[in-house]
């Protein structure tokens, strides 16, 4: 979605090393795991990545899909565990974003305003993503117990890797 398109480059900008975030979005609304996987496979082919290259491909999905739908993603991950990764946002991406601002009244108000206007394609609030908020969200998420499935990580693991922060 547009929110994710804004969020992940913001996270990468918090890292001082050379991190490139390239989003796979063909403009369709097909967000089910099967269609997302097909788009990712096409992007990997187009990029001509080699096994020895230093790259990672992450598929991020909401936690609304059943185990059978997620099994295809796990199989993709298992084909190349060094480069292929899957992260689930539990329950939804907007809930992950809330972890960035919990307890911060001003940021909570800005974020609430963002959510209420989201369908109008409003951008994430300026300064929403910074290292302190990312660390906070990672810390909260790492302590929560989510439905686990072998081969699937939680979203905070991806953000941690992009940011190169260890809590």
PDB file of C-alpha atoms in Angstrom:
ATOM      1  CA  UNK A   1       0.000   0.000   0.000  1.00  0.00           C
ATOM      2  CA  UNK A   2       0.995   3.639  -0.152  1.00  0.00           C
ATOM      3  CA  UNK A   3       1.803   3.633   3.563  1.00  0.00           C
ATOM      4  CA  UNK A   4       4.332   0.824   3.205  1.00  0.00           C
ATOM      5  CA  UNK A   5       5.751   2.567   0.107  1.00  0.00           C
ATOM      6  CA  UNK A   6       6.502   5.593   2.315  1.00  0.00           C
ATOM      7  CA  UNK A   7       7.522   3.751   5.467  1.00  0.00           C
ATOM      8  CA  UNK A   8      10.321   1.426   4.356  1.00  0.00           C
ATOM      9  CA  UNK A   9      12.407   4.088   2.547  1.00  0.00           C
ATOM     10  CA  UNK A  10      12.027   6.252   5.686  1.00  0.00           C
ATOM     11  CA  UNK A  11      13.434   3.376   7.745  1.00  0.00           C
ATOM     12  CA  UNK A  12      16.331   2.944   5.307  1.00  0.00           C
ATOM     13  CA  UNK A  13      17.119   6.663   5.544  1.00  0.00           C
ATOM     14  CA  UNK A  14      17.799   6.166   9.274  1.00  0.00           C
ATOM     15  CA  UNK A  15      20.708   3.864   8.425  1.00  0.00           C
ATOM     16  CA  UNK A  16      24.057   5.479   7.644  1.00  0.00           C
ATOM     17  CA  UNK A  17      25.224   2.537   5.545  1.00  0.00           C
ATOM     18  CA  UNK A  18      24.287   1.780   1.953  1.00  0.00           C
ATOM     19  CA  UNK A  19      20.851   0.212   2.270  1.00  0.00           C
ATOM     20  CA  UNK A  20      18.608   0.089  -0.774  1.00  0.00           C
ATOM     21  CA  UNK A  21      14.917  -0.578  -0.318  1.00  0.00           C
ATOM     22  CA  UNK A  22      13.066  -1.419  -3.501  1.00  0.00           C
ATOM     23  CA  UNK A  23       9.349  -2.021  -3.219  1.00  0.00           C
ATOM     24  CA  UNK A  24       7.548  -4.502  -5.453  1.00  0.00           C
ATOM     25  CA  UNK A  25       4.212  -2.949  -6.325  1.00  0.00           C
ATOM     26  CA  UNK A  26       2.523  -3.325  -9.678  1.00  0.00           C
ATOM     27  CA  UNK A  27      -0.387  -1.082  -8.787  1.00  0.00           C
ATOM     28  CA  UNK A  28      -2.840  -3.950  -8.448  1.00  0.00           C
ATOM     29  CA  UNK A  29      -4.815  -4.775  -5.348  1.00  0.00           C
ATOM     30  CA  UNK A  30      -3.759  -8.427  -5.403  1.00  0.00           C
ATOM     31  CA  UNK A  31      -2.173  -8.622  -1.958  1.00  0.00           C
ATOM     32  CA  UNK A  32      -2.706 -12.317  -1.346  1.00  0.00           C
ATOM     33  CA  UNK A  33       0.499 -14.321  -0.790  1.00  0.00           C
ATOM     34  CA  UNK A  34       0.344 -16.057  -4.187  1.00  0.00           C
ATOM     35  CA  UNK A  35       0.266 -12.795  -6.174  1.00  0.00           C
ATOM     36  CA  UNK A  36       2.835 -11.092  -3.952  1.00  0.00           C
ATOM     37  CA  UNK A  37       5.179 -14.063  -4.428  1.00  0.00           C
ATOM     38  CA  UNK A  38       4.794 -13.953  -8.220  1.00  0.00           C
ATOM     39  CA  UNK A  39       5.654 -10.233  -8.256  1.00  0.00           C
ATOM     40  CA  UNK A  40       8.689 -10.828  -6.042  1.00  0.00           C
ATOM     41  CA  UNK A  41       9.966 -13.670  -8.221  1.00  0.00           C
ATOM     42  CA  UNK A  42       9.647 -11.440 -11.289  1.00  0.00           C
ATOM     43  CA  UNK A  43      11.555  -8.622  -9.550  1.00  0.00           C
ATOM     44  CA  UNK A  44      14.375 -10.984  -8.554  1.00  0.00           C
ATOM     45  CA  UNK A  45      14.668 -12.237 -12.152  1.00  0.00           C
ATOM     46  CA  UNK A  46      14.730  -8.661 -13.478  1.00  0.00           C
ATOM     47  CA  UNK A  47      17.463  -7.654 -11.023  1.00  0.00           C
ATOM     48  CA  UNK A  48      19.742 -10.520 -12.114  1.00  0.00           C
ATOM     49  CA  UNK A  49      20.843 -11.212  -8.548  1.00  0.00           C
ATOM     50  CA  UNK A  50      23.523 -13.865  -8.185  1.00  0.00           C
ATOM     51  CA  UNK A  51      23.719 -16.359  -5.322  1.00  0.00           C
ATOM     52  CA  UNK A  52      27.015 -14.829  -4.150  1.00  0.00           C
ATOM     53  CA  UNK A  53      25.693 -11.262  -4.159  1.00  0.00           C
ATOM     54  CA  UNK A  54      24.831  -9.575  -0.868  1.00  0.00           C
ATOM     55  CA  UNK A  55      21.064  -9.095  -1.137  1.00  0.00           C
ATOM     56  CA  UNK A  56      17.872 -10.052   0.632  1.00  0.00           C
ATOM     57  CA  UNK A  57      14.324 -10.192  -0.661  1.00  0.00           C
ATOM     58  CA  UNK A  58      11.574  -9.827   1.915  1.00  0.00           C
ATOM     59  CA  UNK A  59       7.883 -10.455   1.378  1.00  0.00           C
ATOM     60  CA  UNK A  60       5.729  -8.695   3.960  1.00  0.00           C
ATOM     61  CA  UNK A  61       2.106  -9.735   4.448  1.00  0.00           C
ATOM     62  CA  UNK A  62      -0.604  -9.014   7.002  1.00  0.00           C
ATOM     63  CA  UNK A  63      -1.547 -11.730   9.451  1.00  0.00           C
ATOM     64  CA  UNK A  64      -4.923 -12.302   7.815  1.00  0.00           C
ATOM     65  CA  UNK A  65      -3.933 -15.211   5.595  1.00  0.00           C
ATOM     66  CA  UNK A  66      -4.460 -18.828   6.565  1.00  0.00           C
ATOM     67  CA  UNK A  67      -1.651 -21.345   7.042  1.00  0.00           C
ATOM     68  CA  UNK A  68      -2.171 -22.918   3.626  1.00  0.00           C
ATOM     69  CA  UNK A  69      -1.729 -19.557   1.889  1.00  0.00           C
ATOM     70  CA  UNK A  70       1.401 -18.823   3.911  1.00  0.00           C
ATOM     71  CA  UNK A  71       2.913 -22.255   3.180  1.00  0.00           C
ATOM     72  CA  UNK A  72       3.777 -21.117  -0.368  1.00  0.00           C
ATOM     73  CA  UNK A  73       5.809 -18.281   1.096  1.00  0.00           C
ATOM     74  CA  UNK A  74       7.549 -20.626   3.530  1.00  0.00           C
ATOM     75  CA  UNK A  75       8.432 -22.953   0.629  1.00  0.00           C
ATOM     76  CA  UNK A  76       9.883 -19.960  -1.261  1.00  0.00           C
ATOM     77  CA  UNK A  77      11.917 -19.020   1.833  1.00  0.00           C
ATOM     78  CA  UNK A  78      13.173 -22.597   2.237  1.00  0.00           C
ATOM     79  CA  UNK A  79      14.459 -22.632  -1.375  1.00  0.00           C
ATOM     80  CA  UNK A  80      17.052 -19.974  -0.480  1.00  0.00           C
ATOM     81  CA  UNK A  81      17.109 -19.165   3.248  1.00  0.00           C
ATOM     82  CA  UNK A  82      20.068 -16.812   2.811  1.00  0.00           C
ATOM     83  CA  UNK A  83      18.253 -14.485   0.391  1.00  0.00           C
ATOM     84  CA  UNK A  84      14.492 -15.187   0.666  1.00  0.00           C
ATOM     85  CA  UNK A  85      12.653 -13.963   3.750  1.00  0.00           C
ATOM     86  CA  UNK A  86       9.049 -13.613   4.813  1.00  0.00           C
ATOM     87  CA  UNK A  87       7.704 -11.279   7.478  1.00  0.00           C
ATOM     88  CA  UNK A  88       4.203 -11.080   8.815  1.00  0.00           C
ATOM     89  CA  UNK A  89       2.628  -7.994  10.329  1.00  0.00           C
ATOM     90  CA  UNK A  90       0.403  -9.030  13.188  1.00  0.00           C
ATOM     91  CA  UNK A  91      -2.345  -8.147  12.889  1.00  0.00           C
ATOM     92  CA  UNK A  92      -2.015  -5.271  10.360  1.00  0.00           C
ATOM     93  CA  UNK A  93       0.604  -2.755   9.226  1.00  0.00           C
ATOM     94  CA  UNK A  94      -1.273   0.109  10.880  1.00  0.00           C
ATOM     95  CA  UNK A  95      -0.972  -1.723  14.219  1.00  0.00           C
ATOM     96  CA  UNK A  96       2.794  -1.978  13.724  1.00  0.00           C
ATOM     97  CA  UNK A  97       2.896   1.781  13.122  1.00  0.00           C
ATOM     98  CA  UNK A  98       1.002   2.417  16.373  1.00  0.00           C
ATOM     99  CA  UNK A  99       3.914   0.889  18.289  1.00  0.00           C
ATOM    100  CA  UNK A 100       6.093   3.791  17.108  1.00  0.00           C
ATOM    101  CA  UNK A 101       3.996   6.397  18.926  1.00  0.00           C
ATOM    102  CA  UNK A 102       2.431   4.683  21.940  1.00  0.00           C
ATOM    103  CA  UNK A 103       2.776   6.920  24.989  1.00  0.00           C
ATOM    104  CA  UNK A 104       3.703  10.003  22.923  1.00  0.00           C
ATOM    105  CA  UNK A 105       0.597  12.202  22.980  1.00  0.00           C
ATOM    106  CA  UNK A 106       1.567  14.592  20.158  1.00  0.00           C
ATOM    107  CA  UNK A 107       2.707  11.789  17.854  1.00  0.00           C
ATOM    108  CA  UNK A 108      -0.413   9.776  18.728  1.00  0.00           C
ATOM    109  CA  UNK A 109      -2.619  12.715  17.688  1.00  0.00           C
ATOM    110  CA  UNK A 110      -0.712  13.125  14.405  1.00  0.00           C
ATOM    111  CA  UNK A 111      -0.940   9.419  13.721  1.00  0.00           C
ATOM    112  CA  UNK A 112      -4.671   9.345  14.550  1.00  0.00           C
ATOM    113  CA  UNK A 113      -5.163  12.209  12.112  1.00  0.00           C
ATOM    114  CA  UNK A 114      -3.178  10.272   9.508  1.00  0.00           C
ATOM    115  CA  UNK A 115      -5.378   7.196   9.982  1.00  0.00           C
ATOM    116  CA  UNK A 116      -8.587   9.196   9.723  1.00  0.00           C
ATOM    117  CA  UNK A 117      -7.429  10.709   6.407  1.00  0.00           C
ATOM    118  CA  UNK A 118      -5.680   7.605   5.110  1.00  0.00           C
ATOM    119  CA  UNK A 119      -8.200   6.932   2.374  1.00  0.00           C
ATOM    120  CA  UNK A 120      -7.447  10.414   1.072  1.00  0.00           C
ATOM    121  CA  UNK A 121      -3.840   9.279   0.445  1.00  0.00           C
ATOM    122  CA  UNK A 122      -2.320  11.509   3.118  1.00  0.00           C
ATOM    123  CA  UNK A 123       1.405  11.016   3.681  1.00  0.00           C
ATOM    124  CA  UNK A 124       2.855   9.686   6.911  1.00  0.00           C
ATOM    125  CA  UNK A 125       3.414  12.594   9.322  1.00  0.00           C
ATOM    126  CA  UNK A 126       6.787  14.296   8.922  1.00  0.00           C
ATOM    127  CA  UNK A 127       9.352  12.964  11.358  1.00  0.00           C
ATOM    128  CA  UNK A 128       7.170   9.949  12.083  1.00  0.00           C
ATOM    129  CA  UNK A 129      10.033   7.538  11.467  1.00  0.00           C
ATOM    130  CA  UNK A 130      13.193   8.153  13.448  1.00  0.00           C
ATOM    131  CA  UNK A 131      15.692   5.918  15.225  1.00  0.00           C
ATOM    132  CA  UNK A 132      14.159   6.397  18.672  1.00  0.00           C
ATOM    133  CA  UNK A 133      10.663   5.486  17.499  1.00  0.00           C
ATOM    134  CA  UNK A 134      11.991   2.542  15.506  1.00  0.00           C
ATOM    135  CA  UNK A 135      13.873   1.233  18.538  1.00  0.00           C
ATOM    136  CA  UNK A 136      10.744   1.679  20.639  1.00  0.00           C
ATOM    137  CA  UNK A 137       8.559  -0.245  18.178  1.00  0.00           C
ATOM    138  CA  UNK A 138      11.171  -3.002  17.809  1.00  0.00           C
ATOM    139  CA  UNK A 139      11.445  -3.326  21.588  1.00  0.00           C
ATOM    140  CA  UNK A 140       7.684  -3.575  22.110  1.00  0.00           C
ATOM    141  CA  UNK A 141       7.187  -6.008  19.230  1.00  0.00           C
ATOM    142  CA  UNK A 142      10.070  -8.244  20.301  1.00  0.00           C
ATOM    143  CA  UNK A 143       8.392  -8.782  23.684  1.00  0.00           C
ATOM    144  CA  UNK A 144       4.992  -9.709  22.241  1.00  0.00           C
ATOM    145  CA  UNK A 145       4.003 -13.282  21.520  1.00  0.00           C
ATOM    146  CA  UNK A 146       2.596 -13.607  18.023  1.00  0.00           C
ATOM    147  CA  UNK A 147       1.362 -16.628  16.152  1.00  0.00           C
ATOM    148  CA  UNK A 148       4.540 -18.245  14.941  1.00  0.00           C
ATOM    149  CA  UNK A 149       5.048 -20.301  11.815  1.00  0.00           C
ATOM    150  CA  UNK A 150       8.456 -21.758  10.974  1.00  0.00           C
ATOM    151  CA  UNK A 151      10.103 -19.780   8.172  1.00  0.00           C
ATOM    152  CA  UNK A 152       8.180 -16.581   8.881  1.00  0.00           C
ATOM    153  CA  UNK A 153       9.596 -13.675  10.869  1.00  0.00           C
ATOM    154  CA  UNK A 154       7.811 -10.785  12.525  1.00  0.00           C
ATOM    155  CA  UNK A 155       7.992  -7.346  10.885  1.00  0.00           C
ATOM    156  CA  UNK A 156      10.328  -5.980  13.535  1.00  0.00           C
ATOM    157  CA  UNK A 157      13.088  -8.373  12.372  1.00  0.00           C
ATOM    158  CA  UNK A 158      13.031  -6.773   8.907  1.00  0.00           C
ATOM    159  CA  UNK A 159      13.029  -3.253  10.330  1.00  0.00           C
ATOM    160  CA  UNK A 160      15.873  -4.214  12.661  1.00  0.00           C
ATOM    161  CA  UNK A 161      17.888  -5.510   9.690  1.00  0.00           C
ATOM    162  CA  UNK A 162      17.268  -2.368   7.636  1.00  0.00           C
ATOM    163  CA  UNK A 163      18.137  -0.132  10.560  1.00  0.00           C
ATOM    164  CA  UNK A 164      20.971  -2.385  11.734  1.00  0.00           C
ATOM    165  CA  UNK A 165      19.892  -1.949  15.325  1.00  0.00           C
ATOM    166  CA  UNK A 166      20.171  -4.650  17.938  1.00  0.00           C
ATOM    167  CA  UNK A 167      18.037  -4.199  21.027  1.00  0.00           C
TER     168      UNK A 167
END
